[in-house]
């Protein structure tokens, strides 16, 4: 069966001695990566199999506390890094991620995870939110999980496989226009407001200017904390909006239609999300996250998603089909120069998206 793969980030709650064991494991793992990297670079050998023959035993002897599977993971990590660039010697930070596979990681229910460390296997408690419980129940972990260390906290990035929902019967199309001012607008005329995310963004950019002018380390740290908090809040809002949209599609037996952004260039994507400055990175990131959330929640619930050509969806009149730059009076206002049709600009775009999905 073809499931949906989603990555979820889970906070670990190690006891003091477990914390130390994880830290030492991470350090030794990355030290081993650095040793392997030198061998690979100097012998110009970047294939996993050959590198394993070349350095498995010397590394095993030098890092006697690392289990053999962790050494194999370290070799794999080095190979991955050299795939991107063989010209310069790769170096690994000592708090870089460890990639665990199922031989060295296993979940013990939803409360604990068993991990291989330099001190043998340890069973570490995890913090699982209500949301994660619903996602993880009866799920299979797929492939690998990264152990990462961020600001003094260990997290697991787990890839979970979620089965696709049984496909619902559909008789309608719900066109969705995604944007910045209105995060999402559907072809039934409902606006999913971006006010909350936009307020976050404004507050963040003011704070950023203030703290950047200070330029101290403490200011930088506060800025990073703040950015993380804003991302968390934006993600919660996206979860909420995507859930509402998918439930609405289910209620109305509708296919969801979105603009296809894969085929168009990065520049056009930027103009679509109205990116003017670095300060708007949060909205850009949030925009793509919402698309992703809608897609996977739709698949989980058996709601089909179709993608339509995004060309001129904001300039075309949904009433008469006339396409003109002049139709778009302002950011909000659409007024057709040919037939006089007046509507909110995002609503007009969502109607175009809906129609394109029906036609195609
Ligand atoms: Zn018109």
Coordinates of C-alpha atoms and ligand atoms in Angstrom, one line a residue:
X1 CA 0.0 0.0 0.0
X2 CA 1.2 3.5 -0.8
X3 CA 1.0 5.5 2.4
X4 CA 1.7 9.1 3.0
X5 CA 5.1 9.9 4.6
X6 CA 5.2 12.7 7.1
X7 CA 8.1 13.8 9.3
X8 CA 7.3 14.6 12.9
X9 CA 9.6 16.2 15.5
X10 CA 9.4 14.7 18.9
X11 CA 11.1 16.1 22.0
X12 CA 13.1 13.7 24.1
X13 CA 13.1 14.0 27.9
X14 CA 16.3 12.2 28.9
X15 CA 17.3 11.9 32.5
X16 CA 20.5 13.5 33.5
X17 CA 22.7 10.5 32.8
X18 CA 20.8 9.7 29.6
X19 CA 21.4 13.2 28.4
X20 CA 25.1 12.8 29.0
X21 CA 25.1 9.5 27.2
X22 CA 23.3 11.0 24.2
X23 CA 25.7 13.9 24.1
X24 CA 28.8 11.7 24.2
X25 CA 27.3 9.4 21.5
X26 CA 26.6 12.4 19.3
X27 CA 30.1 13.7 19.8
X28 CA 31.8 10.4 19.1
X29 CA 29.6 9.7 16.2
X30 CA 30.6 13.0 14.6
X31 CA 34.2 12.6 15.5
X32 CA 34.0 9.3 13.7
X33 CA 32.4 11.1 10.7
X34 CA 35.4 13.5 10.6
X35 CA 37.9 10.6 10.7
X36 CA 36.0 8.8 7.9
X37 CA 35.8 12.0 6.0
X38 CA 39.6 12.4 6.0
X39 CA 40.1 8.8 4.8
X40 CA 37.5 9.3 2.1
X41 CA 38.9 12.6 0.9
X42 CA 42.6 11.4 1.0
X43 CA 41.9 8.2 -0.8
X44 CA 39.4 9.8 -3.1
X45 CA 36.9 7.1 -2.2
X46 CA 33.3 8.0 -1.9
X47 CA 31.3 4.9 -2.5
X48 CA 29.6 3.4 0.6
X49 CA 30.7 -0.1 0.0
X50 CA 34.3 0.7 -0.7
X51 CA 34.5 3.2 2.2
X52 CA 33.1 0.6 4.5
X53 CA 35.9 -1.9 3.5
X54 CA 38.5 0.8 3.9
X55 CA 37.6 2.2 7.3
X56 CA 35.2 0.1 9.2
X57 CA 37.9 -1.7 11.2
X58 CA 40.2 1.2 11.9
X59 CA 37.2 3.3 13.1
X60 CA 35.9 0.4 15.1
X61 CA 39.2 0.2 16.9
X62 CA 39.5 4.0 17.4
X63 CA 35.9 4.4 18.6
X64 CA 35.4 1.3 20.5
X65 CA 32.2 2.4 22.2
X66 CA 30.3 3.1 19.0
X67 CA 28.3 0.0 18.0
X68 CA 29.0 -1.4 14.6
X69 CA 25.6 -0.2 13.2
X70 CA 26.4 3.4 14.4
X71 CA 29.7 3.2 12.5
X72 CA 27.9 2.1 9.4
X73 CA 25.5 5.0 9.8
X74 CA 28.5 7.4 10.2
X75 CA 30.0 6.0 6.9
X76 CA 26.6 6.6 5.3
X77 CA 26.5 10.1 6.6
X78 CA 29.9 10.9 5.2
X79 CA 28.9 9.5 1.8
X80 CA 25.8 11.6 1.7
X81 CA 27.8 14.7 2.4
X82 CA 30.3 14.0 -0.4
X83 CA 27.4 13.4 -2.8
X84 CA 26.9 17.1 -2.8
X85 CA 30.6 18.1 -3.1
X86 CA 33.7 16.1 -3.5
X87 CA 36.0 19.1 -4.0
X88 CA 36.5 20.1 -0.4
X89 CA 37.0 18.0 2.7
X90 CA 33.7 17.6 4.6
X91 CA 33.7 18.5 8.2
X92 CA 31.1 17.7 10.7
X93 CA 30.0 19.6 13.7
X94 CA 30.1 17.6 16.9
X95 CA 26.5 18.3 17.6
X96 CA 25.4 17.2 14.1
X97 CA 22.5 14.8 13.6
X98 CA 22.8 11.0 14.1
X99 CA 20.8 9.0 11.6
X100 CA 19.2 6.1 13.4
X101 CA 17.7 3.1 11.6
X102 CA 15.5 0.4 12.9
X103 CA 18.4 -1.7 14.1
X104 CA 19.5 0.9 16.6
X105 CA 16.2 2.6 17.4
X106 CA 12.8 1.2 18.4
X107 CA 9.7 2.8 19.9
X108 CA 8.5 1.4 23.2
X109 CA 4.9 2.3 23.0
X110 CA 4.3 6.1 22.7
X111 CA 6.1 6.9 25.9
X112 CA 9.7 5.8 25.3
X113 CA 12.2 5.3 22.6
X114 CA 15.1 2.8 22.8
X115 CA 18.4 4.2 21.3
X116 CA 21.9 2.7 20.9
X117 CA 24.5 4.9 22.6
X118 CA 28.1 4.7 23.7
X119 CA 26.7 3.2 26.9
X120 CA 24.6 0.6 25.2
X121 CA 20.9 0.8 24.6
X122 CA 19.0 3.3 26.7
X123 CA 15.2 3.8 27.0
X124 CA 14.5 7.5 26.8
X125 CA 11.1 9.1 27.7
X126 CA 9.5 11.2 24.9
X127 CA 7.2 14.1 25.1
X128 CA 4.2 13.3 22.9
X129 CA 1.5 16.0 22.4
X130 CA -2.1 15.1 21.9
X131 CA -1.7 15.9 18.2
X132 CA 1.3 13.5 17.9
X133 CA -0.6 10.7 19.7
X134 CA -3.4 10.8 17.1
X135 CA -0.8 10.8 14.3
X136 CA 1.4 8.1 15.8
X137 CA -1.2 5.6 17.0
X138 CA -0.7 2.4 15.1
X139 CA 1.7 4.0 12.7
X140 CA 4.7 2.4 11.2
X141 CA 8.0 4.2 11.4
X142 CA 9.5 4.3 8.0
X143 CA 13.2 4.1 7.3
X144 CA 15.3 6.4 9.3
X145 CA 15.0 8.8 12.2
X146 CA 17.4 11.7 12.9
X147 CA 18.5 12.5 16.4
X148 CA 19.1 16.2 16.5
X149 CA 20.3 18.6 19.2
X150 CA 18.9 22.1 19.1
X151 CA 19.6 24.6 21.8
X152 CA 20.3 22.1 24.5
X153 CA 17.4 19.8 23.7
X154 CA 17.3 16.5 21.9
X155 CA 14.6 15.8 19.3
X156 CA 13.8 12.8 17.1
X157 CA 12.7 13.5 13.6
X158 CA 10.6 10.5 12.8
X159 CA 9.2 9.6 9.4
X160 CA 5.8 8.0 9.8
X161 CA 3.7 6.2 7.3
X162 CA 0.0 7.1 7.3
X163 CA -2.4 5.1 5.2
X164 CA -4.4 7.0 2.6
X165 CA -8.0 7.4 3.4
X166 CA -10.7 5.7 1.4
X167 CA -11.6 7.9 -1.4
X168 CA -14.8 9.9 -0.9
X169 CA -17.4 10.3 -3.7
X170 CA -17.2 13.7 -5.2
X171 CA -19.6 15.8 -7.2
X172 CA -18.2 19.3 -6.7
X173 CA -14.9 21.2 -6.8
X174 CA -13.7 23.5 -4.0
X175 CA -11.2 26.0 -5.4
X176 CA -8.7 27.3 -2.9
X177 CA -6.6 30.4 -3.5
X178 CA -3.7 30.6 -1.1
X179 CA -2.1 34.0 -0.4
X180 CA -0.7 36.3 2.2
X181 CA -3.5 38.8 3.3
X182 CA -6.1 36.1 3.2
X183 CA -4.2 32.9 3.9
X184 CA -6.8 30.9 2.1
X185 CA -9.9 31.8 0.2
X186 CA -12.3 29.2 -1.1
X187 CA -14.7 29.3 -4.1
X188 CA -17.7 29.3 -1.7
X189 CA -16.6 32.7 -0.5
X190 CA -15.1 31.8 2.8
X191 CA -11.9 33.6 3.9
X192 CA -9.4 32.0 6.2
X193 CA -7.9 35.1 7.6
X194 CA -4.2 35.6 7.8
X195 CA -4.6 38.3 10.4
X196 CA -3.0 36.3 13.1
X197 CA 0.0 35.3 11.1
X198 CA 0.3 38.8 9.7
X199 CA 0.3 40.3 13.1
X200 CA 3.0 37.9 14.2
X201 CA 5.0 38.9 11.2
X202 CA 4.7 42.6 12.0
X203 CA 5.6 42.1 15.6
X204 CA 8.6 40.0 14.6
X205 CA 9.9 42.5 12.1
X206 CA 9.7 45.3 14.6
X207 CA 11.5 43.3 17.2
X208 CA 14.0 42.3 14.6
X209 CA 14.9 45.8 13.7
X210 CA 15.2 46.7 17.4
X211 CA 17.4 43.8 18.3
X212 CA 19.6 43.9 15.2
X213 CA 20.5 47.5 16.0
X214 CA 21.7 46.2 19.4
X215 CA 23.8 43.5 17.7
X216 CA 24.7 41.7 21.0
X217 CA 24.8 38.0 21.4
X218 CA 21.9 38.1 23.9
X219 CA 19.9 40.0 21.4
X220 CA 20.6 37.5 18.7
X221 CA 19.6 34.7 20.9
X222 CA 16.3 36.4 21.8
X223 CA 15.6 36.9 18.1
X224 CA 16.1 33.2 17.4
X225 CA 13.8 32.2 20.3
X226 CA 11.3 34.6 19.0
X227 CA 11.5 33.3 15.4
X228 CA 11.0 29.7 16.7
X229 CA 8.0 30.8 18.6
X230 CA 6.5 32.5 15.6
X231 CA 7.0 29.5 13.5
X232 CA 5.3 27.3 16.1
X233 CA 2.3 29.6 16.2
X234 CA 2.1 29.9 12.4
X235 CA 2.2 26.1 12.2
X236 CA -0.6 25.7 14.6
X237 CA -2.7 28.1 12.6
X238 CA -1.9 26.2 9.4
X239 CA -2.9 22.9 11.0
X240 CA -6.2 24.5 12.0
X241 CA -6.9 26.1 8.6
X242 CA -6.0 23.0 6.6
X243 CA -8.2 20.8 8.8
X244 CA -11.1 23.2 8.3
X245 CA -10.6 23.2 4.5
X246 CA -10.4 19.4 4.3
X247 CA -13.5 18.9 6.5
X248 CA -15.4 21.4 4.4
X249 CA -14.5 19.5 1.2
X250 CA -15.7 16.3 2.9
X251 CA -19.0 17.9 3.9
X252 CA -19.6 19.1 0.4
X253 CA -18.4 16.0 -1.4
X254 CA -15.8 18.1 -3.1
X255 CA -12.5 17.7 -4.8
X256 CA -9.9 20.3 -3.6
X257 CA -8.3 22.4 -6.4
X258 CA -5.1 24.2 -5.8
X259 CA -2.7 26.0 -8.0
X260 CA 0.2 23.9 -9.4
X261 CA 3.4 25.6 -8.3
X262 CA 5.7 22.9 -9.3
X263 CA 6.0 23.8 -12.9
X264 CA 6.8 27.5 -12.4
X265 CA 10.0 29.1 -11.6
X266 CA 11.2 30.2 -8.2
X267 CA 10.9 33.9 -9.2
X268 CA 7.3 33.5 -10.1
X269 CA 6.6 31.6 -6.9
X270 CA 8.1 34.6 -5.1
X271 CA 5.9 37.0 -6.8
X272 CA 2.9 34.8 -6.1
X273 CA 3.6 35.0 -2.4
X274 CA 4.4 38.7 -2.7
X275 CA 7.8 38.5 -1.3
X276 CA 9.4 41.8 -0.9
X277 CA 12.0 41.4 1.7
X278 CA 13.8 38.9 4.0
X279 CA 11.4 40.0 6.7
X280 CA 8.7 38.1 4.9
X281 CA 10.4 34.8 5.1
X282 CA 7.9 33.6 7.7
X283 CA 5.0 34.1 5.3
X284 CA 6.7 32.4 2.5
X285 CA 7.6 29.4 4.6
X286 CA 4.1 29.4 6.0
X287 CA 2.5 29.6 2.6
X288 CA 4.2 26.4 1.4
X289 CA 3.6 24.6 4.7
X290 CA -0.1 25.2 4.4
X291 CA -0.2 23.7 0.9
X292 CA 1.6 20.7 2.3
X293 CA -0.8 20.3 5.2
X294 CA -3.8 20.6 3.0
X295 CA -2.4 18.0 0.6
X296 CA -1.6 15.3 3.2
X297 CA -4.7 15.8 5.3
X298 CA -6.8 15.5 2.1
X299 CA -5.0 12.3 1.3
X300 CA -5.5 10.9 4.8
X301 CA -9.2 11.6 4.5
X302 CA -9.7 10.4 1.0
X303 CA -10.3 13.8 -0.5
X304 CA -8.9 14.1 -4.0
X305 CA -6.6 17.1 -4.7
X306 CA -6.1 18.4 -8.2
X307 CA -3.6 21.0 -9.4
X308 CA -4.4 23.6 -12.0
X309 CA -2.4 25.9 -14.1
X310 CA -1.7 29.0 -12.0
X311 CA -1.2 31.4 -14.9
X312 CA -3.2 34.7 -14.6
X313 CA -5.6 33.3 -12.0
X314 CA -5.5 36.7 -10.3
X315 CA -6.0 38.7 -13.6
X316 CA -8.7 36.7 -15.3
X317 CA -12.3 37.6 -14.8
X318 CA -14.2 34.6 -13.4
X319 CA -17.4 35.9 -14.9
X320 CA -16.5 36.6 -18.5
X321 CA -13.0 35.2 -18.9
X322 CA -11.4 38.5 -19.9
X323 CA -7.7 38.6 -18.7
X324 CA -6.2 41.9 -18.1
X325 CA -3.7 43.4 -15.6
X326 CA -6.1 46.3 -15.2
X327 CA -8.7 44.0 -13.8
X328 CA -6.8 43.9 -10.6
X329 CA -7.4 47.4 -9.2
X330 CA -5.7 46.8 -5.8
X331 CA -4.4 44.0 -3.8
X332 CA -8.0 43.2 -2.6
X333 CA -10.2 44.5 -5.3
X334 CA -11.0 42.8 -8.6
X335 CA -13.0 44.8 -11.2
X336 CA -13.3 43.5 -14.8
X337 CA -12.6 46.2 -17.4
X338 CA -14.7 44.3 -19.9
X339 CA -17.9 43.2 -18.1
X340 CA -17.7 45.2 -14.9
X341 CA -17.8 42.1 -12.6
X342 CA -16.6 43.2 -9.1
X343 CA -15.4 40.9 -6.4
X344 CA -12.7 40.4 -3.8
X345 CA -9.6 39.5 -5.7
X346 CA -8.8 36.3 -3.9
X347 CA -12.3 35.1 -4.2
X348 CA -12.2 35.8 -7.9
X349 CA -9.0 33.8 -8.1
X350 CA -10.5 30.8 -6.2
X351 CA -13.4 30.8 -8.7
X352 CA -10.9 30.6 -11.6
X353 CA -9.1 27.8 -9.9
X354 CA -12.4 25.9 -9.4
X355 CA -13.3 26.4 -13.1
X356 CA -9.9 25.2 -14.3
X357 CA -10.3 22.1 -12.3
X358 CA -13.7 21.3 -13.8
X359 CA -12.5 22.0 -17.3
X360 CA -9.4 19.9 -17.1
Ligands
LIG1 ZN1 -15.4 40.1 -16.9

